mmCIF file of C-alpha atoms in Angstrom:
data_model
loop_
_atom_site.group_PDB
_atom_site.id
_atom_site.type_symbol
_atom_site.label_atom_id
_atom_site.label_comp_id
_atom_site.label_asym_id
_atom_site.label_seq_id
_atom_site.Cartn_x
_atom_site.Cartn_y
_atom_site.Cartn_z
ATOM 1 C CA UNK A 1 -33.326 33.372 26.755
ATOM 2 C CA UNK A 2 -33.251 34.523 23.206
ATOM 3 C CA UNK A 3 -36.249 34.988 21.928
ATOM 4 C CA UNK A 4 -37.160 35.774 17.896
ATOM 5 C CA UNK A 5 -39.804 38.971 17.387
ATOM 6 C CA UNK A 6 -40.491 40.468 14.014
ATOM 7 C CA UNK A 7 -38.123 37.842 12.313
ATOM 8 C CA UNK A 8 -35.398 39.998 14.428
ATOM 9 C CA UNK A 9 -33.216 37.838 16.577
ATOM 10 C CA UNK A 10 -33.327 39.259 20.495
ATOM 11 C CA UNK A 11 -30.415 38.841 23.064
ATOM 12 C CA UNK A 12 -31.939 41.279 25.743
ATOM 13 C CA UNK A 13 -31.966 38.248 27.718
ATOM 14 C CA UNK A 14 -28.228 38.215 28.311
ATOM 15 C CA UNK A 15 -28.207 41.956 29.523
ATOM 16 C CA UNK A 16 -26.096 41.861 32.135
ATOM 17 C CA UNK A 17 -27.788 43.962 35.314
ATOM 18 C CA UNK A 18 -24.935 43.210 37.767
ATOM 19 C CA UNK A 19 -23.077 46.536 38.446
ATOM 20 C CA UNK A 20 -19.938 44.881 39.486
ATOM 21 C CA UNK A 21 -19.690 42.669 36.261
ATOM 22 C CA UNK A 22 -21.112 45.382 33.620
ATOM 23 C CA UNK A 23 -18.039 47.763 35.904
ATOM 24 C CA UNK A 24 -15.723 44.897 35.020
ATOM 25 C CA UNK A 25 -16.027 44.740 31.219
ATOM 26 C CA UNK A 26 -15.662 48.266 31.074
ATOM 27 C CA UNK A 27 -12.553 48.146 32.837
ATOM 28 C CA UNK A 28 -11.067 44.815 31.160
ATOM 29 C CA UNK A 29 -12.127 46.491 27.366
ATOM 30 C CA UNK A 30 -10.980 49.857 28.192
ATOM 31 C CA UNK A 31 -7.926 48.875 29.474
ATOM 32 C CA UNK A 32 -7.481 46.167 26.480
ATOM 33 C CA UNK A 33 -7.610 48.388 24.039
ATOM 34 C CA UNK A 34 -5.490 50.930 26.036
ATOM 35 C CA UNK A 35 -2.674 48.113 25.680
ATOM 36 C CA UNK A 36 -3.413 47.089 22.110
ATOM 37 C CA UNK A 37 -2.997 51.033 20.786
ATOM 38 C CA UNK A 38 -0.151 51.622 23.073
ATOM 39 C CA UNK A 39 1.827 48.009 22.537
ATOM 40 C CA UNK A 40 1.503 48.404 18.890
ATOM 41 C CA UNK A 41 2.974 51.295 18.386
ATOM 42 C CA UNK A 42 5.620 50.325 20.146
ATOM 43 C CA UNK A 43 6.201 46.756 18.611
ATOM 44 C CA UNK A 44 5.613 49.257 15.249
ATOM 45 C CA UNK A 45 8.409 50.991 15.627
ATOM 46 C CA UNK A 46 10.821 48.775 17.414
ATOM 47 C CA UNK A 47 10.529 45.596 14.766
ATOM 48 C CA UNK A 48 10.781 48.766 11.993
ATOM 49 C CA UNK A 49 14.203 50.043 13.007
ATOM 50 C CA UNK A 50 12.054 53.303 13.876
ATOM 51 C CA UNK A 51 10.906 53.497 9.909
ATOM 52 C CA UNK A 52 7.465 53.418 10.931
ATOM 53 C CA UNK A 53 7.336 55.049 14.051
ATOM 54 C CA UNK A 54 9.290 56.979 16.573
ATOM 55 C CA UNK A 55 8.770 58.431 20.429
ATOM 56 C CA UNK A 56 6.566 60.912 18.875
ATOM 57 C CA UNK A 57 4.298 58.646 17.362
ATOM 58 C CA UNK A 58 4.650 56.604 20.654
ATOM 59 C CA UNK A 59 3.314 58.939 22.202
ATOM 60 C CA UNK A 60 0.353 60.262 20.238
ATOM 61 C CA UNK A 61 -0.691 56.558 20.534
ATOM 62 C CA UNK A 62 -0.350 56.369 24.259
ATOM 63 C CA UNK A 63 -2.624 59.737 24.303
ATOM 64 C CA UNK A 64 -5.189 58.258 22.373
ATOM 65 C CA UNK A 65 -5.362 55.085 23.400
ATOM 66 C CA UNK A 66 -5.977 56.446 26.983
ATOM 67 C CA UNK A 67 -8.632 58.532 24.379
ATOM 68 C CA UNK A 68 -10.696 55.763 23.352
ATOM 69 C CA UNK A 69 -10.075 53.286 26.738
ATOM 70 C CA UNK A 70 -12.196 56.228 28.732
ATOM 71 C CA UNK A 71 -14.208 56.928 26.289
ATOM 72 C CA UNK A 72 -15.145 53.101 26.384
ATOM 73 C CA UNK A 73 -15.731 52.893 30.105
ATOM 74 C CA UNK A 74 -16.522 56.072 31.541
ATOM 75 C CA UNK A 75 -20.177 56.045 31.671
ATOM 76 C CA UNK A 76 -19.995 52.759 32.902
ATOM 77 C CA UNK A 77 -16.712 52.556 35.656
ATOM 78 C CA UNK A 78 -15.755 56.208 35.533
ATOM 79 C CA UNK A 79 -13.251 55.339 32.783
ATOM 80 C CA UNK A 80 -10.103 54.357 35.484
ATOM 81 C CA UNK A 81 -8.498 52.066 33.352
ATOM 82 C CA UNK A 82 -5.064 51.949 36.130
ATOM 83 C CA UNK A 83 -5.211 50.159 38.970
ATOM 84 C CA UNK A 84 -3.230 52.912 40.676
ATOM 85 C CA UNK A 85 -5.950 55.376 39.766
ATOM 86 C CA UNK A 86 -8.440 53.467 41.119
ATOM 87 C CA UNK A 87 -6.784 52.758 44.126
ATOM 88 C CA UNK A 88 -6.666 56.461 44.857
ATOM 89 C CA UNK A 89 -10.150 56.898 43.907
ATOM 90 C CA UNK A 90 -10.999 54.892 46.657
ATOM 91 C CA UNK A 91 -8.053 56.147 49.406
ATOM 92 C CA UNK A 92 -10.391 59.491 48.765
ATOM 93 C CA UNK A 93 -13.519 58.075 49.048
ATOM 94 C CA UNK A 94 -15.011 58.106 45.618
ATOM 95 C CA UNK A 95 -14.585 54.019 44.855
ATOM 96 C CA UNK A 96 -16.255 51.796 47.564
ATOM 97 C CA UNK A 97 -13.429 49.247 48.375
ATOM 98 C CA UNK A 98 -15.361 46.350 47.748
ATOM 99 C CA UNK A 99 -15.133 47.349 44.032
ATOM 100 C CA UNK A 100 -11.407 47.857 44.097
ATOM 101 C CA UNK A 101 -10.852 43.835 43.968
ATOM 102 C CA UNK A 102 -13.191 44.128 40.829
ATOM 103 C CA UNK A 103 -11.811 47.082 39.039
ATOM 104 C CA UNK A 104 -8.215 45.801 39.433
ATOM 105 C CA UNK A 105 -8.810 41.914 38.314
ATOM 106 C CA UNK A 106 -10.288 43.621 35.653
ATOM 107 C CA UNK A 107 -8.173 46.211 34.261
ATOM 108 C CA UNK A 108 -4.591 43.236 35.158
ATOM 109 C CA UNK A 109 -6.870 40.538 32.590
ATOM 110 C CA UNK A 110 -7.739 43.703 29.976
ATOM 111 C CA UNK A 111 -3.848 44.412 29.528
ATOM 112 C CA UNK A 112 -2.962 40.877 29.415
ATOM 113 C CA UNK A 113 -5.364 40.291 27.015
ATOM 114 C CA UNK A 114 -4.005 43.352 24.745
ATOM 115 C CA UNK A 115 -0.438 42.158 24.959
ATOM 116 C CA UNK A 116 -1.060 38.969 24.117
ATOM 117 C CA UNK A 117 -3.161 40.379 20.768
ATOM 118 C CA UNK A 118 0.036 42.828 20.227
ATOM 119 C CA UNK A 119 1.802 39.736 19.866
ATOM 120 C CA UNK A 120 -0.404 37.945 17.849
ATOM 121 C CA UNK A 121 -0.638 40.261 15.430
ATOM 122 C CA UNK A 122 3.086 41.505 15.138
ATOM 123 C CA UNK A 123 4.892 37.818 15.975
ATOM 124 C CA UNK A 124 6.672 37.034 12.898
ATOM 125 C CA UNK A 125 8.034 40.832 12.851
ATOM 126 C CA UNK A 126 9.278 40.473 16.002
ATOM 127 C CA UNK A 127 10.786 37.109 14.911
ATOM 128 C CA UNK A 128 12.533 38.946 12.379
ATOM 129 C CA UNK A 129 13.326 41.668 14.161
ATOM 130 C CA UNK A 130 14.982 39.672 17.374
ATOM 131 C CA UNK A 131 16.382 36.381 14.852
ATOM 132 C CA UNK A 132 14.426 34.565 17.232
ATOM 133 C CA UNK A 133 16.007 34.755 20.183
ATOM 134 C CA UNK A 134 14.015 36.814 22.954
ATOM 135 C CA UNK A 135 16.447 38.901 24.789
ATOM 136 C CA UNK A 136 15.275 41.107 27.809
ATOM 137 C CA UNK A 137 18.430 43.419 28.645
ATOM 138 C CA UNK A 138 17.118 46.783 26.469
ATOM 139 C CA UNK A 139 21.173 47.303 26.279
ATOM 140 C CA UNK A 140 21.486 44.520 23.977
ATOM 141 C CA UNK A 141 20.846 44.767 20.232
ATOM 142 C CA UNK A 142 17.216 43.046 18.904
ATOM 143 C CA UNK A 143 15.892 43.130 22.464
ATOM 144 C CA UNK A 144 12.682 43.124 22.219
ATOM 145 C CA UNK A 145 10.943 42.639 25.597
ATOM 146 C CA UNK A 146 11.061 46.295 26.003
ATOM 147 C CA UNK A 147 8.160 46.647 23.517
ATOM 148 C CA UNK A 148 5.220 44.932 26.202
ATOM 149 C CA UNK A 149 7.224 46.499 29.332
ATOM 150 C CA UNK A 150 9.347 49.332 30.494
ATOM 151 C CA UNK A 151 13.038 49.028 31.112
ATOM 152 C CA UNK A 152 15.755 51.708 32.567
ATOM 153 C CA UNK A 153 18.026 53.866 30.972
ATOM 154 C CA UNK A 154 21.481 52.008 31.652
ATOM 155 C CA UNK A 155 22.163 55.130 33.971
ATOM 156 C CA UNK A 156 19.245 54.784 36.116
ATOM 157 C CA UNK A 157 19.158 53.425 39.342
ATOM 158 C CA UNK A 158 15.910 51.967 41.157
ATOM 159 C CA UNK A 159 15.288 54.840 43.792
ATOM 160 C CA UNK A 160 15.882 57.441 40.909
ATOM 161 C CA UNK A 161 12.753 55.183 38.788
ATOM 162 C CA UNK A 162 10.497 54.957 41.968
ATOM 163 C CA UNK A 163 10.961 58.604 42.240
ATOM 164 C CA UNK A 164 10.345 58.914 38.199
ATOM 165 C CA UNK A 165 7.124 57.154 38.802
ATOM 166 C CA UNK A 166 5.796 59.115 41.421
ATOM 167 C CA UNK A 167 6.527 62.180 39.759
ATOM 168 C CA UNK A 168 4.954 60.789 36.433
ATOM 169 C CA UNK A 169 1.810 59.558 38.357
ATOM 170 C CA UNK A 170 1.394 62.860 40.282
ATOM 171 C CA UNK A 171 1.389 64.470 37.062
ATOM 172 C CA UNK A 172 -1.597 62.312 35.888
ATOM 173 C CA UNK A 173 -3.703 62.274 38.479
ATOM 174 C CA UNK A 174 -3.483 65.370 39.523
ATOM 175 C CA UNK A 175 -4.731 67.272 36.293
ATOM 176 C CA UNK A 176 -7.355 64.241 36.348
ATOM 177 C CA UNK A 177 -8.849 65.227 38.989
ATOM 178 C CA UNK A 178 -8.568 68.849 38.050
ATOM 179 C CA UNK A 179 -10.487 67.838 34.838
ATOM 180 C CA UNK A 180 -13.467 66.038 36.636
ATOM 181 C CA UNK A 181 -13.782 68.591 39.204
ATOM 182 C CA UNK A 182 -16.920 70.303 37.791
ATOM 183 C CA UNK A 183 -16.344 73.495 40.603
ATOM 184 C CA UNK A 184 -13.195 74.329 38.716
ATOM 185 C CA UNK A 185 -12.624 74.351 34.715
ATOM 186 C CA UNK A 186 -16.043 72.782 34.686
ATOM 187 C CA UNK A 187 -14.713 70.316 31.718
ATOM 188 C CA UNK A 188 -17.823 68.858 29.500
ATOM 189 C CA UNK A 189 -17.904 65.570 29.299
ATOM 190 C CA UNK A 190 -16.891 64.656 26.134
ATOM 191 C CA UNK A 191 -13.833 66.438 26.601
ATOM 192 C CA UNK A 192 -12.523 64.591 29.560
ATOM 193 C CA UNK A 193 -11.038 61.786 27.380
ATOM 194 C CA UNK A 194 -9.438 64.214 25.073
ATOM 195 C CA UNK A 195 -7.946 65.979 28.387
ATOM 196 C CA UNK A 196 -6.723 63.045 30.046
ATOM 197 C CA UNK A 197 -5.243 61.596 27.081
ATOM 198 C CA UNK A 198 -3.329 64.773 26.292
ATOM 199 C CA UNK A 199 -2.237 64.694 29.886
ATOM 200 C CA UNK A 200 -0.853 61.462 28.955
ATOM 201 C CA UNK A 201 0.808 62.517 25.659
ATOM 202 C CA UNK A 202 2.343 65.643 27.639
ATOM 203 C CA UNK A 203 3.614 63.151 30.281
ATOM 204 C CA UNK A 204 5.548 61.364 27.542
ATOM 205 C CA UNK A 205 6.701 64.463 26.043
ATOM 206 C CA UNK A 206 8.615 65.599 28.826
ATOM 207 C CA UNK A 207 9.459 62.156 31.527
ATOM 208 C CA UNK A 208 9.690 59.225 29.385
ATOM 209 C CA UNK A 209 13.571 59.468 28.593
ATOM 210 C CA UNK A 210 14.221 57.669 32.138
ATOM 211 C CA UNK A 211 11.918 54.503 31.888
ATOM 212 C CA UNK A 212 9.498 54.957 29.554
ATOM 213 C CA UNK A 213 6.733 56.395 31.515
ATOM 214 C CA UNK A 214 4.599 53.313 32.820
ATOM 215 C CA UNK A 215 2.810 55.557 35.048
ATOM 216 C CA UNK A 216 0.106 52.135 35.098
ATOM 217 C CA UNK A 217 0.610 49.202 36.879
ATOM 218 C CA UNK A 218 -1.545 47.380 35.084
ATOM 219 C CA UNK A 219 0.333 48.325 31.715
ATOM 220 C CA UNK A 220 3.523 47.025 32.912
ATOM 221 C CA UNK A 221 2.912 43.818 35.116
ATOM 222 C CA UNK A 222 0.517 42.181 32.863
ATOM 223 C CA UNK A 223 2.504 42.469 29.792
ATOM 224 C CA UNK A 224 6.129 41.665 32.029
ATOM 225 C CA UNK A 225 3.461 38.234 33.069
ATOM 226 C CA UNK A 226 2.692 37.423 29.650
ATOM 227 C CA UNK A 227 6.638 37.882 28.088
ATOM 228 C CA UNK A 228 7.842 35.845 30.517
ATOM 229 C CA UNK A 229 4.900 32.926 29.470
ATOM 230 C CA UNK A 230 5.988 33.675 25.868
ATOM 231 C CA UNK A 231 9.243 32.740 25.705
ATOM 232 C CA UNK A 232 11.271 35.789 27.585
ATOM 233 C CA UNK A 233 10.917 33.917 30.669
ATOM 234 C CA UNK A 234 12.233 34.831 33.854
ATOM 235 C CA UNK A 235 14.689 37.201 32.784
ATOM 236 C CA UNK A 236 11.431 39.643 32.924
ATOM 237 C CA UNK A 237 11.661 39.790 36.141
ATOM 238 C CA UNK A 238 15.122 38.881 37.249
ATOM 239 C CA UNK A 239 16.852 41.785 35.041
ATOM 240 C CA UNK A 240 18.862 43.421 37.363
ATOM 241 C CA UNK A 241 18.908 40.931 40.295
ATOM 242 C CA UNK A 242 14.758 41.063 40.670
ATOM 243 C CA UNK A 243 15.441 45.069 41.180
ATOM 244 C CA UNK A 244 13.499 46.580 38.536
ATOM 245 C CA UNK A 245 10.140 45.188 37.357
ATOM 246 C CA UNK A 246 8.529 46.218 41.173
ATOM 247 C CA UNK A 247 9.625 49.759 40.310
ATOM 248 C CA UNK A 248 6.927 50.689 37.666
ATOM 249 C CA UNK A 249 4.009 48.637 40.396
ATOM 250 C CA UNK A 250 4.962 50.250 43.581
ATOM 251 C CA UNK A 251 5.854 53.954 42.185
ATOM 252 C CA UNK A 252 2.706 54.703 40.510
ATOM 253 C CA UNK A 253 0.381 53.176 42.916
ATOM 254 C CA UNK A 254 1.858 56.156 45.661
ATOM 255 C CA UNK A 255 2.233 58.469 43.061
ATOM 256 C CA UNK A 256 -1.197 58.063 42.261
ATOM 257 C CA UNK A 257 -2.455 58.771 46.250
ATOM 258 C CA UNK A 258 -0.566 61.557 46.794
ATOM 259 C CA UNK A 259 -1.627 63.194 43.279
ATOM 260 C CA UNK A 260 -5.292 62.558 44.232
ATOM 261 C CA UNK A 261 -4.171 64.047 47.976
ATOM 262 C CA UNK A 262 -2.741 67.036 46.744
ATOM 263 C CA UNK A 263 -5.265 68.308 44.609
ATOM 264 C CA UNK A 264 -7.721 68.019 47.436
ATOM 265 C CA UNK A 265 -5.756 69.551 50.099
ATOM 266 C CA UNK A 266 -4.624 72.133 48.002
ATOM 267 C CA UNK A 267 -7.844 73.174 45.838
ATOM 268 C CA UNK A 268 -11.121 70.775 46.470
ATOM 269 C CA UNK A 269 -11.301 71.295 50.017
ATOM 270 C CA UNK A 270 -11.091 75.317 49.864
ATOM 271 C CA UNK A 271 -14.629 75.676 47.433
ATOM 272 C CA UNK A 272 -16.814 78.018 48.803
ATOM 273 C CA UNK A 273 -20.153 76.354 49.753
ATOM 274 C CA UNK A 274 -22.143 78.544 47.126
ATOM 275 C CA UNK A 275 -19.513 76.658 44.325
ATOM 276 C CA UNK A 276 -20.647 73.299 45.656
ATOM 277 C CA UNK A 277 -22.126 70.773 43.242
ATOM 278 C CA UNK A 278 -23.370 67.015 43.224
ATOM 279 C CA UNK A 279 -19.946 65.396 42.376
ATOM 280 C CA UNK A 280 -17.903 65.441 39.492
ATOM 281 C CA UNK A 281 -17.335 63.301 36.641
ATOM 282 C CA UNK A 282 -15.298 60.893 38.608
ATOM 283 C CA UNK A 283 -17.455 58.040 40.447
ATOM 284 C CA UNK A 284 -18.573 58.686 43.547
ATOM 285 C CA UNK A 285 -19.669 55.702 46.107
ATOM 286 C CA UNK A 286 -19.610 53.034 42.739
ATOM 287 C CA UNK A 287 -17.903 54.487 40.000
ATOM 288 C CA UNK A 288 -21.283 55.401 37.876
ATOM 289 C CA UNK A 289 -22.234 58.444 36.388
ATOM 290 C CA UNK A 290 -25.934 58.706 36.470
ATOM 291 C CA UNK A 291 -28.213 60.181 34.029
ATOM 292 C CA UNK A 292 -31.352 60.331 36.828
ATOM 293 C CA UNK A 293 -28.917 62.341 38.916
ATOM 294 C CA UNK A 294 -28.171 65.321 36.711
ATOM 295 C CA UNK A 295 -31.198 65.448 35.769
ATOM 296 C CA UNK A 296 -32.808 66.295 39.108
ATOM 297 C CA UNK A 297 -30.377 68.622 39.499
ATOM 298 C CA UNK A 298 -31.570 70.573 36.839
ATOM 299 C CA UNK A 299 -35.626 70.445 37.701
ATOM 300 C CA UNK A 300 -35.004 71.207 41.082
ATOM 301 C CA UNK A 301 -33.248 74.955 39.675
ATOM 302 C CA UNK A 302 -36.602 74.815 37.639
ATOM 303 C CA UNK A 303 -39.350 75.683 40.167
ATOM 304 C CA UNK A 304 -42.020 75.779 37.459
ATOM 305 C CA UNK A 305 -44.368 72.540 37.609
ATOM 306 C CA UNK A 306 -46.446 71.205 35.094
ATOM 307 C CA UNK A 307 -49.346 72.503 36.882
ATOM 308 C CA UNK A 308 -48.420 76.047 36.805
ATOM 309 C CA UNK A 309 -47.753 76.003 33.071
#
């Protein structure tokens, strides 16, 4: 109910208290606004003939757009914003799997949402651009469904992108969880969006010449959905005899296990038990970060009551 105090309007009444829904905003808006940075600089520089943009600046907008998505969601859902990452969050044990379903819906409707703005707000450049005519094949000239999904070099063949994938995924997780681990670099906070974003940006840098580093379910399939409802159609999905679009799903979902794997077998597991700590930044059994629990961590290194004072 909202209720009217001081001649101030109050809309505590719609707080939502639900940890499962408040986890799924913070997924769907992180992960929106993940797509609407990333998308537009793409549709940016495509529809500009590269005058207003280039794989640099691609980049540096995939970094921070990964910047402000965490930032939006980590105190609330630990900041996943990737279905793959989640799903290795909870192949390790720090997402309970009856959130997965809820993380994932979440983060697939945030990136649909984003393209669909992308295109909203840059459809009568890519009318110009394109003539018109929405072409898929990225070999053709004004194609422009390459600016909401990835598409292969001409060279590259489906085994060599799954492999890209995995490779690119590893590379993301793995520094992730490197980043969050608070017995290792023992990252602040704040700087864990900054981190992962550059991991993101450095990611680009050196792997997206293949495919164009998707290394996201999430920010592939839902935009490949919504071009093919917007006029691409099928082609989306069909390009290459239906032997493409599953490579940018399946790849980072197992590159994003093993990355999570590999950093445990080959650093977490070996801590000494004097480096132990609570958890890290990561969510552990629900994907929050609690306040209440760092700060019993710290009065219980205090051993000076209020009565002794």
């Amino acid at each position: 109910m909202i209720q009217v105090v001081d001649n101030m309007v109050s809309i505590s009444a719609v707080k939502v208290k639900s940890y499962a829904i408040r986890v799924a905003f913070a997924e769907f808006l992180g992960t929106c606004i993940l797509i609407i940075f990333g998308l537009g600089s793409v549709a940016q520089s495509v529809t500009s003939h590269a005058a207003y943009g280039d794989f640099t600046t691609i980049n540096w907008a995939w970094c921070m757009a990964v910047m402000i998505g965490i930032l939006i969601s980590i105190n609330v859902s630990g900041g996943h914003i990737n279905p793959a990452v989640s799903l290795a969050m909870a192949m390790i044990g720090r997402l309970k799997w009856t959130l997965l379903p809820v993380y994932m819906l979440a983060q697939y409707l945030g990136a649909f949402v984003g393209a669909s703005i992308v295109y909203l707000v840059y459809f009568e450049a890519i009318e110009n651009y394109s003539g018109g005519v929405k072409l898929t094949d990225p070999t053709l000239a004004n194609s422009t469904a390459g600016i909401f999904s990835t598409y292969p070099q001409e060279f590259l063949s489906a085994t060599e992108g799954v492999a890209d994938q995995i490779v690119g995924t590893i590379l993301l997780v793995l520094p992730v969880m490197a980043i969050t681990d608070r017995r290792n670099a023992d990252v602040p906070k704040f700087l864990v969006p900054v981190l992962a974003g550059l991991t993101v940006f450095v990611i680009g840098a050196a792997y997206g010449y293949n495919c164009g580093y998707g290394i996201n379910p999430a920010r592939d399939l839902s935009p490949r959905i919504f071009t093919a409802l917007a006029g691409w159609g099928t082609e989306v999905f069909s390009f290459r005899n239906y032997n493409w679009f599953w490579v940018p799903i399946v790849g980072p979902h197992i590159g994003a296990i093993l990355g999570a794997i590999i950093y445990l077998f080959l650093v977490e597991l070996h801590w000494d038990s004097e480096d132990e700590l609570s958890n890290d930044f990561l969510p552990g059994d629900s994907g929050e970060i609690k306040a209440e629990d760092l700060a019993s961590e710290f009065k219980s290194s205090v051993s000076i009551s209020i009565d002794e004072k």
